[in-house]
mmCIF file with all atom_site columns, C-alpha atoms in Angstrom:
data_model
loop_
_atom_site.group_PDB
_atom_site.id
_atom_site.type_symbol
_atom_site.label_atom_id
_atom_site.label_alt_id
_atom_site.label_comp_id
_atom_site.label_asym_id
_atom_site.label_entity_id
_atom_site.label_seq_id
_atom_site.pdbx_PDB_ins_code
_atom_site.Cartn_x
_atom_site.Cartn_y
_atom_site.Cartn_z
_atom_site.occupancy
_atom_site.B_iso_or_equiv
_atom_site.pdbx_formal_charge
_atom_site.auth_seq_id
_atom_site.auth_comp_id
_atom_site.auth_asym_id
_atom_site.auth_atom_id
_atom_site.pdbx_PDB_model_num
ATOM 1   C CA . MET A 1 1   ? 0.429   -0.055 -0.050  1.00 57.00 ? 149 MET A CA 1
ATOM 2   C CA . CYS A 1 2   ? 1.302   3.307  -0.719  1.00 69.00 ? 150 CYS A CA 1
ATOM 3   C CA . TYR A 1 3   ? 1.486   6.258  1.548   1.00 77.00 ? 151 TYR A CA 1
ATOM 4   C CA . VAL A 1 4   ? 0.937   10.046 2.472   1.00 84.00 ? 152 VAL A CA 1
ATOM 5   C CA . VAL A 1 5   ? 4.034   10.529 5.481   1.00 87.00 ? 153 VAL A CA 1
ATOM 6   C CA . LYS A 1 6   ? 3.485   14.195 7.036   1.00 89.00 ? 154 LYS A CA 1
ATOM 7   C CA . THR A 1 7   ? 5.478   15.129 10.498  1.00 90.00 ? 155 THR A CA 1
ATOM 8   C CA . ILE A 1 8   ? 4.298   18.084 12.334  1.00 89.00 ? 156 ILE A CA 1
ATOM 9   C CA . ALA A 1 9   ? 5.091   19.103 15.914  1.00 86.00 ? 157 ALA A CA 1
ATOM 10  C CA . GLY A 1 10  ? 7.316   16.062 15.685  1.00 88.00 ? 158 GLY A CA 1
ATOM 11  C CA . HIS A 1 11  ? 5.016   13.623 14.934  1.00 88.00 ? 159 HIS A CA 1
ATOM 12  C CA . THR A 1 12  ? 5.040   10.931 12.130  1.00 90.00 ? 160 THR A CA 1
ATOM 13  C CA . LEU A 1 13  ? 1.492   10.645 10.375  1.00 90.00 ? 161 LEU A CA 1
ATOM 14  C CA . ARG A 1 14  ? 0.736   8.641  7.674   1.00 89.00 ? 162 ARG A CA 1
ATOM 15  C CA . PHE A 1 15  ? -2.736  7.858  5.380   1.00 86.00 ? 163 PHE A CA 1
ATOM 16  C CA . ALA A 1 16  ? -3.398  5.680  2.939   1.00 81.00 ? 164 ALA A CA 1
ATOM 17  C CA . LYS A 1 17  ? -3.375  7.155  -0.527  1.00 66.00 ? 165 LYS A CA 1
ATOM 18  C CA . GLN A 1 18  ? -6.297  8.143  -2.013  1.00 56.00 ? 166 GLN A CA 1
ATOM 19  C CA . SER A 1 19  ? -9.074  4.947  -2.877  1.00 51.00 ? 167 SER A CA 1
ATOM 20  C CA . PRO A 1 20  ? -8.583  4.247  -6.551  1.00 49.00 ? 168 PRO A CA 1
ATOM 21  C CA . ARG A 1 21  ? -12.602 3.422  -6.204  1.00 47.00 ? 169 ARG A CA 1
ATOM 22  C CA . LEU A 1 22  ? -13.424 6.924  -5.322  1.00 46.00 ? 170 LEU A CA 1
ATOM 23  C CA . HIS A 1 23  ? -12.801 7.635  -9.202  1.00 46.00 ? 171 HIS A CA 1
ATOM 24  C CA . LEU A 1 24  ? -16.514 6.170  -9.456  1.00 45.00 ? 172 LEU A CA 1
ATOM 25  C CA . TYR A 1 25  ? -17.749 9.348  -7.480  1.00 46.00 ? 173 TYR A CA 1
ATOM 26  C CA . ASP A 1 26  ? -18.502 12.808 -8.854  1.00 46.00 ? 174 ASP A CA 1
ATOM 27  C CA . ASN A 1 27  ? -15.774 15.219 -7.755  1.00 47.00 ? 175 ASN A CA 1
ATOM 28  C CA . PHE A 1 28  ? -18.033 17.099 -5.125  1.00 44.00 ? 176 PHE A CA 1
ATOM 29  C CA . GLN A 1 29  ? -17.877 13.907 -3.391  1.00 47.00 ? 177 GLN A CA 1
ATOM 30  C CA . ALA A 1 30  ? -14.321 12.138 -4.081  1.00 58.00 ? 178 ALA A CA 1
ATOM 31  C CA . VAL A 1 31  ? -12.978 15.734 -2.233  1.00 67.00 ? 179 VAL A CA 1
ATOM 32  C CA . GLY A 1 32  ? -12.890 14.064 1.148   1.00 69.00 ? 180 GLY A CA 1
ATOM 33  C CA . GLY A 1 33  ? -10.455 11.176 -0.196  1.00 69.00 ? 181 GLY A CA 1
ATOM 34  C CA . GLN A 1 34  ? -7.649  12.810 -0.509  1.00 74.00 ? 182 GLN A CA 1
ATOM 35  C CA . LEU A 1 35  ? -4.944  15.407 1.787   1.00 81.00 ? 183 LEU A CA 1
ATOM 36  C CA . TRP A 1 36  ? -5.479  19.396 0.784   1.00 82.00 ? 184 TRP A CA 1
ATOM 37  C CA . PRO A 1 37  ? -2.913  22.279 1.343   1.00 87.00 ? 185 PRO A CA 1
ATOM 38  C CA . ALA A 1 38  ? -5.958  24.122 3.735   1.00 90.00 ? 186 ALA A CA 1
ATOM 39  C CA . GLY A 1 39  ? -4.597  20.608 5.994   1.00 90.00 ? 187 GLY A CA 1
ATOM 40  C CA . ASP A 1 40  ? -1.782  21.202 5.941   1.00 92.00 ? 188 ASP A CA 1
ATOM 41  C CA . ILE A 1 41  ? -1.935  25.349 7.202   1.00 94.00 ? 189 ILE A CA 1
ATOM 42  C CA . LEU A 1 42  ? -4.706  24.290 9.689   1.00 96.00 ? 190 LEU A CA 1
ATOM 43  C CA . ALA A 1 43  ? -1.765  21.858 10.757  1.00 95.00 ? 191 ALA A CA 1
ATOM 44  C CA . SER A 1 44  ? 1.129   24.148 10.904  1.00 95.00 ? 192 SER A CA 1
ATOM 45  C CA . TYR A 1 45  ? -0.920  26.209 13.407  1.00 97.00 ? 193 TYR A CA 1
ATOM 46  C CA . LEU A 1 46  ? -2.164  23.802 15.234  1.00 96.00 ? 194 LEU A CA 1
ATOM 47  C CA . SER A 1 47  ? 1.441   22.648 16.040  1.00 94.00 ? 195 SER A CA 1
ATOM 48  C CA . THR A 1 48  ? 2.065   26.142 17.582  1.00 96.00 ? 196 THR A CA 1
ATOM 49  C CA . PRO A 1 49  ? 1.975   26.410 21.146  1.00 96.00 ? 197 PRO A CA 1
ATOM 50  C CA . PRO A 1 50  ? -1.188  28.363 21.138  1.00 97.00 ? 198 PRO A CA 1
ATOM 51  C CA . GLY A 1 51  ? -3.331  25.579 18.451  1.00 96.00 ? 199 GLY A CA 1
ATOM 52  C CA . ILE A 1 52  ? -1.707  22.731 20.932  1.00 96.00 ? 200 ILE A CA 1
ATOM 53  C CA . ASP A 1 53  ? -3.357  24.847 24.105  1.00 96.00 ? 201 ASP A CA 1
ATOM 54  C CA . LEU A 1 54  ? -6.347  24.549 21.781  1.00 95.00 ? 202 LEU A CA 1
ATOM 55  C CA . VAL A 1 55  ? -6.486  21.219 21.248  1.00 96.00 ? 203 VAL A CA 1
ATOM 56  C CA . ARG A 1 56  ? -4.550  19.463 24.536  1.00 96.00 ? 204 ARG A CA 1
ATOM 57  C CA . GLY A 1 57  ? -7.052  17.760 26.876  1.00 97.00 ? 205 GLY A CA 1
ATOM 58  C CA . LYS A 1 58  ? -9.616  18.509 24.482  1.00 97.00 ? 206 LYS A CA 1
ATOM 59  C CA . ARG A 1 59  ? -12.596 17.404 22.981  1.00 97.00 ? 207 ARG A CA 1
ATOM 60  C CA . VAL A 1 60  ? -12.564 17.769 19.345  1.00 96.00 ? 208 VAL A CA 1
ATOM 61  C CA . LEU A 1 61  ? -15.502 17.477 17.247  1.00 95.00 ? 209 LEU A CA 1
ATOM 62  C CA . GLU A 1 62  ? -14.146 17.306 12.765  1.00 92.00 ? 210 GLU A CA 1
ATOM 63  C CA . LEU A 1 63  ? -16.948 17.843 10.977  1.00 90.00 ? 211 LEU A CA 1
ATOM 64  C CA . GLY A 1 64  ? -16.423 16.414 7.030   1.00 86.00 ? 212 GLY A CA 1
ATOM 65  C CA . SER A 1 65  ? -13.018 14.853 8.269   1.00 86.00 ? 213 SER A CA 1
ATOM 66  C CA . GLY A 1 66  ? -12.680 13.060 4.718   1.00 83.00 ? 214 GLY A CA 1
ATOM 67  C CA . CYS A 1 67  ? -9.567  10.601 5.192   1.00 84.00 ? 215 CYS A CA 1
ATOM 68  C CA . GLY A 1 68  ? -8.543  12.106 9.276   1.00 90.00 ? 216 GLY A CA 1
ATOM 69  C CA . TYR A 1 69  ? -5.475  14.254 8.440   1.00 91.00 ? 217 TYR A CA 1
ATOM 70  C CA . ILE A 1 70  ? -6.585  17.230 11.016  1.00 94.00 ? 218 ILE A CA 1
ATOM 71  C CA . GLY A 1 71  ? -8.507  14.878 13.584  1.00 94.00 ? 219 GLY A CA 1
ATOM 72  C CA . ILE A 1 72  ? -5.758  12.425 13.637  1.00 94.00 ? 220 ILE A CA 1
ATOM 73  C CA . LEU A 1 73  ? -3.270  15.378 14.339  1.00 95.00 ? 221 LEU A CA 1
ATOM 74  C CA . CYS A 1 74  ? -5.481  16.433 17.416  1.00 95.00 ? 222 CYS A CA 1
ATOM 75  C CA . GLY A 1 75  ? -5.080  13.031 18.761  1.00 94.00 ? 223 GLY A CA 1
ATOM 76  C CA . ALA A 1 76  ? -2.048  13.111 18.635  1.00 93.00 ? 224 ALA A CA 1
ATOM 77  C CA . LEU A 1 77  ? -1.881  16.225 20.304  1.00 95.00 ? 225 LEU A CA 1
ATOM 78  C CA . GLY A 1 78  ? -3.180  15.754 23.041  1.00 94.00 ? 226 GLY A CA 1
ATOM 79  C CA . ALA A 1 79  ? -6.934  15.742 22.471  1.00 95.00 ? 227 ALA A CA 1
ATOM 80  C CA . ALA A 1 80  ? -9.219  13.894 25.025  1.00 95.00 ? 228 ALA A CA 1
ATOM 81  C CA . HIS A 1 81  ? -11.512 12.487 22.846  1.00 94.00 ? 229 HIS A CA 1
ATOM 82  C CA . VAL A 1 82  ? -12.169 13.182 18.902  1.00 94.00 ? 230 VAL A CA 1
ATOM 83  C CA . THR A 1 83  ? -15.459 12.604 16.678  1.00 93.00 ? 231 THR A CA 1
ATOM 84  C CA . MET A 1 84  ? -14.507 12.988 13.159  1.00 91.00 ? 232 MET A CA 1
ATOM 85  C CA . THR A 1 85  ? -18.148 12.984 11.183  1.00 87.00 ? 233 THR A CA 1
ATOM 86  C CA . ASP A 1 86  ? -18.127 13.020 6.816   1.00 81.00 ? 234 ASP A CA 1
ATOM 87  C CA . ARG A 1 87  ? -20.832 11.855 4.970   1.00 73.00 ? 235 ARG A CA 1
ATOM 88  C CA . LEU A 1 88  ? -21.813 8.481  3.160   1.00 66.00 ? 236 LEU A CA 1
ATOM 89  C CA . LEU A 1 89  ? -21.089 8.685  -0.457  1.00 58.00 ? 237 LEU A CA 1
ATOM 90  C CA . THR A 1 90  ? -23.638 7.470  -3.413  1.00 55.00 ? 238 THR A CA 1
ATOM 91  C CA . GLN A 1 91  ? -22.892 7.410  -6.646  1.00 52.00 ? 239 GLN A CA 1
ATOM 92  C CA . ALA A 1 92  ? -24.384 10.322 -8.939  1.00 53.00 ? 240 ALA A CA 1
ATOM 93  C CA . ALA A 1 93  ? -27.171 9.261  -9.698  1.00 54.00 ? 241 ALA A CA 1
ATOM 94  C CA . THR A 1 94  ? -29.689 10.995 -10.358 1.00 59.00 ? 242 THR A CA 1
ATOM 95  C CA . THR A 1 95  ? -32.118 10.432 -13.473 1.00 64.00 ? 243 THR A CA 1
ATOM 96  C CA . TYR A 1 96  ? -34.741 12.164 -15.310 1.00 66.00 ? 244 TYR A CA 1
ATOM 97  C CA . ASP A 1 97  ? -37.907 10.921 -16.576 1.00 68.00 ? 245 ASP A CA 1
ATOM 98  C CA . HIS A 1 98  ? -38.642 12.655 -20.092 1.00 71.00 ? 246 HIS A CA 1
ATOM 99  C CA . GLU A 1 99  ? -40.598 15.431 -18.637 1.00 73.00 ? 247 GLU A CA 1
ATOM 100 C CA . GLY A 1 100 ? -37.592 16.534 -16.577 1.00 69.00 ? 248 GLY A CA 1
ATOM 101 C CA . LEU A 1 101 ? -39.065 14.856 -13.677 1.00 68.00 ? 249 LEU A CA 1
ATOM 102 C CA . PRO A 1 102 ? -36.195 12.711 -11.063 1.00 63.00 ? 250 PRO A CA 1
ATOM 103 C CA . LEU A 1 103 ? -36.566 9.137  -10.849 1.00 63.00 ? 251 LEU A CA 1
ATOM 104 C CA . GLU A 1 104 ? -35.887 6.680  -7.954  1.00 59.00 ? 252 GLU A CA 1
ATOM 105 C CA . ASN A 1 105 ? -32.342 5.757  -8.241  1.00 56.00 ? 253 ASN A CA 1
ATOM 106 C CA . PRO A 1 106 ? -31.860 2.512  -6.656  1.00 52.00 ? 254 PRO A CA 1
ATOM 107 C CA . LEU A 1 107 ? -28.372 3.340  -6.340  1.00 49.00 ? 255 LEU A CA 1
ATOM 108 C CA . ALA A 1 108 ? -28.999 6.081  -4.312  1.00 49.00 ? 256 ALA A CA 1
ATOM 109 C CA . GLN A 1 109 ? -30.605 3.746  -1.356  1.00 46.00 ? 257 GLN A CA 1
ATOM 110 C CA . HIS A 1 110 ? -27.167 2.267  -1.047  1.00 47.00 ? 258 HIS A CA 1
ATOM 111 C CA . PRO A 1 111 ? -24.726 4.343  0.300   1.00 49.00 ? 259 PRO A CA 1
ATOM 112 C CA . SER A 1 112 ? -20.734 4.028  0.624   1.00 56.00 ? 260 SER A CA 1
ATOM 113 C CA . ALA A 1 113 ? -19.095 4.018  3.432   1.00 66.00 ? 261 ALA A CA 1
ATOM 114 C CA . LEU A 1 114 ? -15.708 4.500  1.710   1.00 68.00 ? 262 LEU A CA 1
ATOM 115 C CA . LEU A 1 115 ? -14.571 7.882  3.548   1.00 73.00 ? 263 LEU A CA 1
ATOM 116 C CA . LEU A 1 116 ? -15.682 6.280  6.651   1.00 78.00 ? 264 LEU A CA 1
ATOM 117 C CA . ASP A 1 117 ? -13.692 3.441  5.799   1.00 79.00 ? 265 ASP A CA 1
ATOM 118 C CA . THR A 1 118 ? -10.693 5.350  4.752   1.00 81.00 ? 266 THR A CA 1
ATOM 119 C CA . CYS A 1 119 ? -10.505 7.486  8.037   1.00 84.00 ? 267 CYS A CA 1
ATOM 120 C CA . ARG A 1 120 ? -10.867 4.097  10.057  1.00 86.00 ? 268 ARG A CA 1
ATOM 121 C CA . ALA A 1 121 ? -7.985  2.380  8.448   1.00 87.00 ? 269 ALA A CA 1
ATOM 122 C CA . ASN A 1 122 ? -5.888  6.030  8.605   1.00 89.00 ? 270 ASN A CA 1
ATOM 123 C CA . ILE A 1 123 ? -6.731  5.448  12.633  1.00 90.00 ? 271 ILE A CA 1
ATOM 124 C CA . GLN A 1 124 ? -5.074  2.338  12.893  1.00 90.00 ? 272 GLN A CA 1
ATOM 125 C CA . LEU A 1 125 ? -1.817  3.879  10.859  1.00 89.00 ? 273 LEU A CA 1
ATOM 126 C CA . ASN A 1 126 ? -1.793  6.132  13.582  1.00 91.00 ? 274 ASN A CA 1
ATOM 127 C CA . ALA A 1 127 ? -2.589  4.115  16.726  1.00 88.00 ? 275 ALA A CA 1
ATOM 128 C CA . THR A 1 128 ? 0.829   4.460  18.060  1.00 83.00 ? 276 THR A CA 1
ATOM 129 C CA . LEU A 1 129 ? 0.456   7.510  18.414  1.00 77.00 ? 277 LEU A CA 1
ATOM 130 C CA . LEU A 1 130 ? -3.590  7.963  19.497  1.00 74.00 ? 278 LEU A CA 1
ATOM 131 C CA . GLY A 1 131 ? -2.799  5.515  22.468  1.00 67.00 ? 279 GLY A CA 1
ATOM 132 C CA . ASP A 1 132 ? -5.301  4.747  24.302  1.00 55.00 ? 280 ASP A CA 1
ATOM 133 C CA . ARG A 1 133 ? -7.181  8.344  22.898  1.00 51.00 ? 281 ARG A CA 1
ATOM 134 C CA . ASP A 1 134 ? -10.679 7.953  22.662  1.00 50.00 ? 282 ASP A CA 1
ATOM 135 C CA . SER A 1 135 ? -11.958 8.952  19.396  1.00 53.00 ? 283 SER A CA 1
ATOM 136 C CA . ASP A 1 136 ? -15.271 7.519  17.386  1.00 60.00 ? 284 ASP A CA 1
ATOM 137 C CA . THR A 1 137 ? -15.788 8.108  13.808  1.00 57.00 ? 285 THR A CA 1
#
């Protein structure tokens, strides 16, 4: 397996590379499967003394965690509890009848937990940094 490695505040974090299965989804839905430069900027701030003070010993809620970059970093920086969330993906799928009315799409009824599975895998990859800290995905 290929990894993206980030070293922040003395912590080396590993993340599974974007799943090739994400190409099945439209671009808007696939954004969570990769590390973004904005995450690097936030990670840089969180690794400063004021940033560490924001998370150390606190309960952190990350909305739209994607692959878990910032949530895992918060755990490594000493957050007491981290909850990471993301939405379930559904295959792009609204189809329309000849009058332009939406038709029910059976694929939309079976969401994929691909991003959440990737986030859980990345938590496991970094488990030694997180120790016994409490985390939810």
